[in-house]
């Protein structure tokens, strides 16, 4: 059931797309091997990769954390509704695909503010016949609007999983904590929060180098400590699930991280480093590679 956002005039949508400035959702798409990005986004990704050559592991393991978290909440905790804010561009293993594999009637609402994501949002609305997906064109800084629109698809009298994966480090403290408070307040008892966040706790030299490449391009980029990430949970009365706030590759690993795509070595020799990322194995990850915390929690 597509939302009203998808009826936007194509000419107006094209006018909204700024191809002169990198956008986080599109840079993320580059690292995931996507094609829905522009030279400015690829340049930003390439600069980040030059600053931290194994930085693609942060992005790819963050995505695999999302897979494991949604699978766990759906299969083990019976959560069948998801509000995914900061969705990003459609890729493999979107939230509705993960959830509906276990619970076909799962309902998922995606939220993003990038017009390129909106242009491709129909790919996020390929729900199975028993489930429902919807898309809201809105900014995380508009929690009241998001909740109002999401209530057209989700039943807020039943548990909802709020997904805030790799989005809050783009928001300053004075806004980030109140936004999460407002969103969590609207969730009923039994709901969950899935959250991941960049940090300088783990490998500060690598991630600070990446931070510089993004702030030079005008991004807000806030690296938070473990205590500051935990604050998103504790000040909202949320009870952290085991193993708490941990590096994403350490959150309930299941040995099922995706294998790399195969490619002819001769072809690999013809492409640049950022294009080779999609062919690199993420199963060789070490603690020295990861700069992202992940956690899930329950609202009692």
XYZ file of C-alpha atoms in Angstrom:
300
model
C 0.000 0.000 0.000
C 2.187 2.834 -1.245
C 1.938 6.091 0.624
C 1.103 9.485 -0.871
C 4.813 10.269 -1.221
C 5.059 7.913 -4.184
C 2.543 9.968 -6.167
C 4.931 12.923 -6.257
C 5.385 14.472 -9.689
C 8.528 13.033 -11.363
C 9.675 16.493 -12.461
C 9.406 17.776 -8.884
C 11.281 14.718 -7.662
C 14.106 15.340 -10.129
C 14.270 18.960 -9.002
C 14.787 17.842 -5.402
C 17.751 15.616 -6.223
C 21.005 17.475 -5.612
C 23.750 15.717 -7.548
C 26.371 18.267 -6.477
C 26.458 17.212 -2.823
C 27.042 13.738 -1.382
C 24.181 12.213 0.601
C 24.691 9.611 3.371
C 22.126 7.193 1.930
C 23.815 7.234 -1.459
C 27.342 6.924 -0.021
C 26.104 3.904 1.944
C 24.725 2.531 -1.323
C 28.200 2.798 -2.890
C 29.705 0.658 -0.140
C 26.957 -1.934 -0.533
C 27.731 -2.240 -4.237
C 24.616 -0.371 -5.352
C 24.190 1.672 -8.518
C 21.744 4.333 -7.316
C 24.333 7.014 -6.612
C 26.228 9.827 -8.312
C 29.892 10.709 -8.896
C 29.881 13.004 -5.860
C 28.739 10.083 -3.678
C 31.352 7.749 -5.149
C 34.014 10.406 -4.556
C 32.959 10.668 -0.902
C 33.036 6.896 -0.519
C 36.438 6.690 -2.222
C 37.854 9.359 0.109
C 36.555 7.471 3.138
C 38.039 4.230 1.818
C 41.395 5.916 1.234
C 41.316 7.163 4.844
C 40.427 3.690 6.162
C 41.017 0.964 3.544
C 39.004 -1.615 5.491
C 36.218 0.812 6.328
C 33.827 -1.019 4.022
C 33.644 -3.630 6.790
C 31.849 -1.118 9.026
C 29.127 -0.658 6.413
C 28.766 -4.291 5.469
C 28.796 -5.599 9.055
C 26.349 -2.900 10.084
C 24.014 -4.257 7.415
C 24.563 -7.821 8.594
C 23.765 -6.740 12.165
C 20.422 -5.494 10.845
C 19.762 -8.895 9.271
C 20.491 -10.738 12.499
C 18.544 -8.314 14.689
C 15.378 -8.380 12.569
C 15.586 -12.157 12.231
C 15.937 -12.534 16.004
C 13.109 -10.152 16.880
C 10.755 -11.737 14.368
C 11.573 -15.380 15.064
C 12.285 -15.368 18.788
C 10.338 -12.382 20.118
C 7.300 -12.408 17.843
C 7.702 -8.828 16.615
C 5.814 -8.450 13.328
C 5.808 -4.651 12.884
C 8.821 -2.499 11.965
C 9.346 1.245 11.628
C 12.669 1.639 9.787
C 13.878 5.265 9.817
C 16.832 6.192 7.641
C 16.061 3.282 5.358
C 18.517 4.077 2.601
C 18.302 2.790 -0.928
C 16.757 -0.605 -1.623
C 19.325 -3.392 -1.457
C 19.385 -7.098 -0.774
C 17.853 -8.200 2.518
C 15.589 -5.241 3.183
C 13.709 -5.332 6.501
C 10.425 -6.575 5.048
C 12.175 -9.414 3.230
C 13.939 -10.519 6.408
C 10.835 -10.284 8.596
C 8.378 -11.781 6.115
C 10.617 -14.773 5.529
C 9.752 -15.841 9.085
C 6.392 -14.101 9.564
C 4.725 -13.476 6.176
C 2.121 -11.122 7.683
C 4.751 -8.680 8.980
C 4.087 -4.980 8.392
C 6.965 -2.608 7.645
C 7.085 1.171 7.229
C 10.209 2.704 5.714
C 11.195 6.339 6.250
C 13.828 8.411 4.453
C 14.256 11.981 3.234
C 16.509 11.455 0.205
C 14.561 11.991 -3.040
C 16.721 9.334 -4.716
C 15.476 6.833 -2.130
C 11.932 8.006 -2.825
C 12.475 7.532 -6.559
C 13.358 3.880 -5.917
C 10.946 3.308 -3.033
C 8.641 1.045 -5.014
C 11.342 -1.603 -4.715
C 10.741 -1.450 -0.954
C 7.031 -2.070 -1.399
C 7.226 -5.580 -2.819
C 5.557 -7.103 0.189
C 4.403 -10.680 0.190
C 0.634 -11.093 -0.184
C 0.037 -11.543 3.542
C 2.132 -8.584 4.697
C 2.201 -4.839 4.131
C 4.918 -2.299 3.407
C 4.713 1.467 3.114
C 7.126 4.357 2.588
C 7.130 7.799 4.227
C 9.088 10.683 2.719
C 10.167 12.454 5.912
C 13.167 13.480 7.981
C 14.129 11.841 11.280
C 13.908 15.340 12.749
C 10.117 15.186 12.213
C 9.105 12.430 14.669
C 5.514 13.629 15.056
C 4.939 13.503 11.297
C 6.584 10.088 11.051
C 4.431 8.648 13.831
C 1.244 10.115 12.394
C 1.910 8.664 8.956
C 3.186 5.333 10.265
C -0.032 4.821 12.242
C -1.861 4.437 8.911
C -0.022 1.136 8.414
C 1.202 0.022 11.837
C -0.964 -0.805 14.848
C 0.545 1.108 17.766
C -1.525 -0.935 20.200
C 0.744 -3.875 19.348
C 4.553 -4.117 19.636
C 6.566 -2.231 17.029
C 10.315 -2.461 16.416
C 11.845 0.976 15.878
C 14.893 0.599 13.610
C 17.521 3.348 13.880
C 20.474 1.773 12.118
C 23.453 3.996 11.233
C 21.362 7.170 11.293
C 21.814 8.925 14.657
C 25.468 9.832 14.060
C 24.173 12.338 11.508
C 22.251 14.202 14.249
C 23.729 16.477 16.937
C 23.080 15.722 20.631
C 20.597 18.539 21.195
C 18.268 16.951 18.641
C 19.205 13.257 18.671
C 18.226 12.406 22.234
C 14.861 14.245 22.175
C 13.992 12.638 18.814
C 14.571 9.142 20.173
C 12.643 10.038 23.329
C 9.613 11.155 21.299
C 9.687 8.052 19.107
C 10.100 5.594 21.988
C 7.368 7.302 24.001
C 4.878 6.422 21.238
C 5.759 2.715 21.295
C 3.563 0.306 23.267
C 4.866 -2.107 25.883
C 6.711 -5.045 24.338
C 8.152 -2.926 21.538
C 11.801 -3.039 20.558
C 14.510 -0.644 19.451
C 17.222 -1.731 17.007
C 20.070 0.775 16.955
C 23.589 1.032 15.565
C 26.003 3.945 15.796
C 29.545 4.916 14.795
C 32.041 5.378 17.605
C 35.656 6.382 18.137
C 35.981 4.051 21.150
C 37.228 1.070 19.207
C 39.735 2.196 16.572
C 39.893 5.990 16.917
C 42.588 6.768 14.379
C 40.748 5.002 11.545
C 37.310 6.412 12.211
C 38.509 9.970 12.850
C 40.192 9.924 9.448
C 36.886 8.901 7.889
C 35.023 11.524 9.920
C 37.237 14.237 8.448
C 36.439 13.184 4.887
C 32.709 13.488 5.593
C 32.722 16.717 7.591
C 34.745 18.323 4.820
C 31.759 17.537 2.586
C 29.287 19.193 4.926
C 27.972 16.129 6.771
C 27.103 16.252 10.434
C 29.079 13.321 11.797
C 28.900 12.681 15.552
C 30.989 9.839 16.973
C 29.508 8.703 20.288
C 31.049 6.662 23.083
C 29.525 3.450 24.403
C 28.038 5.382 27.332
C 26.536 7.942 24.961
C 25.028 5.184 22.811
C 23.671 3.428 25.903
C 22.021 6.708 26.877
C 19.581 6.315 23.961
C 18.307 3.241 25.781
C 18.711 4.010 29.476
C 17.131 7.463 29.513
C 14.061 6.017 27.794
C 13.614 3.154 30.238
C 14.559 0.515 27.681
C 15.990 -2.824 28.810
C 18.974 -3.876 26.712
C 18.918 -7.373 25.270
C 22.007 -9.545 25.601
C 24.841 -8.911 24.842
C 24.129 -5.177 25.306
C 25.885 -2.460 23.307
C 28.727 -4.213 21.468
C 30.654 -3.893 18.188
C 28.215 -4.973 15.475
C 30.171 -8.046 14.407
C 30.003 -9.257 18.025
C 26.202 -8.989 18.310
C 24.967 -12.613 18.246
C 27.100 -13.727 15.281
C 25.546 -16.606 13.367
C 28.249 -17.393 10.832
C 25.947 -16.445 7.987
C 27.539 -13.204 6.803
C 27.156 -13.129 3.018
C 29.950 -14.513 0.885
C 31.483 -12.144 -1.672
C 30.336 -12.042 -5.261
C 32.632 -13.883 -7.624
C 34.479 -11.986 -10.335
C 37.138 -12.669 -12.936
C 40.542 -11.473 -11.655
C 41.153 -9.845 -15.022
C 37.984 -7.792 -14.543
C 38.925 -6.837 -10.985
C 42.196 -5.443 -12.298
C 40.271 -2.978 -14.456
C 38.134 -1.378 -11.701
C 39.030 0.983 -8.870
C 39.113 0.241 -5.143
C 35.618 1.470 -4.377
C 34.122 -0.752 -7.094
C 36.044 -3.762 -5.746
C 34.336 -3.471 -2.363
C 31.354 -5.558 -3.451
C 33.698 -8.455 -4.251
C 35.517 -8.435 -0.906
C 34.894 -11.037 1.769
C 33.615 -9.599 5.056
C 34.102 -12.866 6.932
C 37.757 -12.035 7.612
C 36.741 -9.196 9.966
C 38.786 -8.460 13.106
C 38.130 -6.200 16.090
C 40.564 -3.691 14.559
C 38.206 -3.232 11.587
C 34.947 -2.237 13.267
C 33.854 1.189 14.527
C 30.124 0.615 14.946
C 28.163 -0.333 18.061
C 24.903 -2.231 17.779
C 22.185 -3.230 20.248
C 18.541 -4.104 20.640
C 16.308 -3.379 23.606
C 12.770 -3.905 24.838
C 10.246 -1.424 26.227
C 8.535 -2.960 29.252
